[in-house]
XYZ file of C-alpha atoms in Angstrom:
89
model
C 0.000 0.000 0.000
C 2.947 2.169 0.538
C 4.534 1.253 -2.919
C 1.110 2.286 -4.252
C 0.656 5.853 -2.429
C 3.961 6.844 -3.341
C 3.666 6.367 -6.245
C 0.509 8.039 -6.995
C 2.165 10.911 -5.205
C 4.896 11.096 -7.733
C 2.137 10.600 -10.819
C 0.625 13.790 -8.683
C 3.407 15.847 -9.038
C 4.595 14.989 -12.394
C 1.058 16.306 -13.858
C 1.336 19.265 -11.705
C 4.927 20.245 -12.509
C 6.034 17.857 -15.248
C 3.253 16.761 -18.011
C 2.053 20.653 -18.632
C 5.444 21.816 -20.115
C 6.138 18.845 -22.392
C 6.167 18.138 -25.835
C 4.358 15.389 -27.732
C 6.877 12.765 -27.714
C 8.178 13.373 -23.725
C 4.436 13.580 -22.557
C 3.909 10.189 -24.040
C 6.946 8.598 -22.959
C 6.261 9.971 -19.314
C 2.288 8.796 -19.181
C 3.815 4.797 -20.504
C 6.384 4.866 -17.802
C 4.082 6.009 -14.584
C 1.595 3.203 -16.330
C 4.346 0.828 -16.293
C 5.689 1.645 -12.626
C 2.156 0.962 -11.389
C 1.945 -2.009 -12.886
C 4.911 -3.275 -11.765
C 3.874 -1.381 -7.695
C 1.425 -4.247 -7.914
C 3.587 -6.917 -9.562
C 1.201 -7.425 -12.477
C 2.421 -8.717 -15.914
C 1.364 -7.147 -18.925
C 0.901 -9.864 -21.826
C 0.355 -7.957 -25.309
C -0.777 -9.724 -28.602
C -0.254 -7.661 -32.004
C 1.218 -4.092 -32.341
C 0.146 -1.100 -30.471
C -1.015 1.937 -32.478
C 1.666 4.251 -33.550
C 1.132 7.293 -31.186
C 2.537 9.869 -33.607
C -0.380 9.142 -35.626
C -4.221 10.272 -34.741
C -6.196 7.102 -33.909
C -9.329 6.169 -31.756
C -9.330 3.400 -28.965
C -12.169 1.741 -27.668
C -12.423 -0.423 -25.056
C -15.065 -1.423 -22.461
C -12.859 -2.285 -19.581
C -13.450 -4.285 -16.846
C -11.240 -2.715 -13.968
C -9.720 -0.095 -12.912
C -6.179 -1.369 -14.291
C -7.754 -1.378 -17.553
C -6.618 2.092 -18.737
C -3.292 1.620 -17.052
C -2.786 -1.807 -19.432
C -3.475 0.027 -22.203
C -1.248 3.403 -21.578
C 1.815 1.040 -20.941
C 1.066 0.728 -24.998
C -0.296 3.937 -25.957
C 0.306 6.862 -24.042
C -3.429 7.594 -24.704
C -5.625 10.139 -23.062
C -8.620 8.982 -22.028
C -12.248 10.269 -21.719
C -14.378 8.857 -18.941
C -18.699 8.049 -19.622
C -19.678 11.976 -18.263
C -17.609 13.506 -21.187
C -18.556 11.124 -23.899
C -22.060 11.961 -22.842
């Protein structure tokens, strides 16, 4: 639980001091690597089939996800943003 809270905390201040400033390519690279570090806080194994989508190109994900590590699984291979069901609305 420690591993976990610290490690939001540093995802915290990244977006607050970090993610704002960054270009394209750096604010991708920094979004997979905080997804990959929580993964790893919880000792989970990410098991990919196929090729992720390029993310210099414009594409459009959809998933229904089943849990909260969901999004996480899928930024270790995108570096997506994601929109939650109030905004699609």
């Amino acid at each position: 639980l420690a591993r976990l809270l610290a490690h939001l905390g540093r995802i915290r201040a990244a977006a607050g001091l970090v993610a704002g400033r960054l270009d394209r390519e750096a604010d991708f690279a920094l979004r997979q690597r905080y997804a990959r570090r929580l993964l790893a806080t919880l000792a989970l194994d990410l098991d990919v089939e196929g090729d992720p989508p390029p993310y210099d190109e414009p594409v459009l994900v959809v998933a229904n996800h089943v849990s909260w590590l969901d999004p996480y699984a899928l930024n270790c291979l995108t570096g997506a943003r994601f929109v939650a069901k109030a905004e699609v609305a």
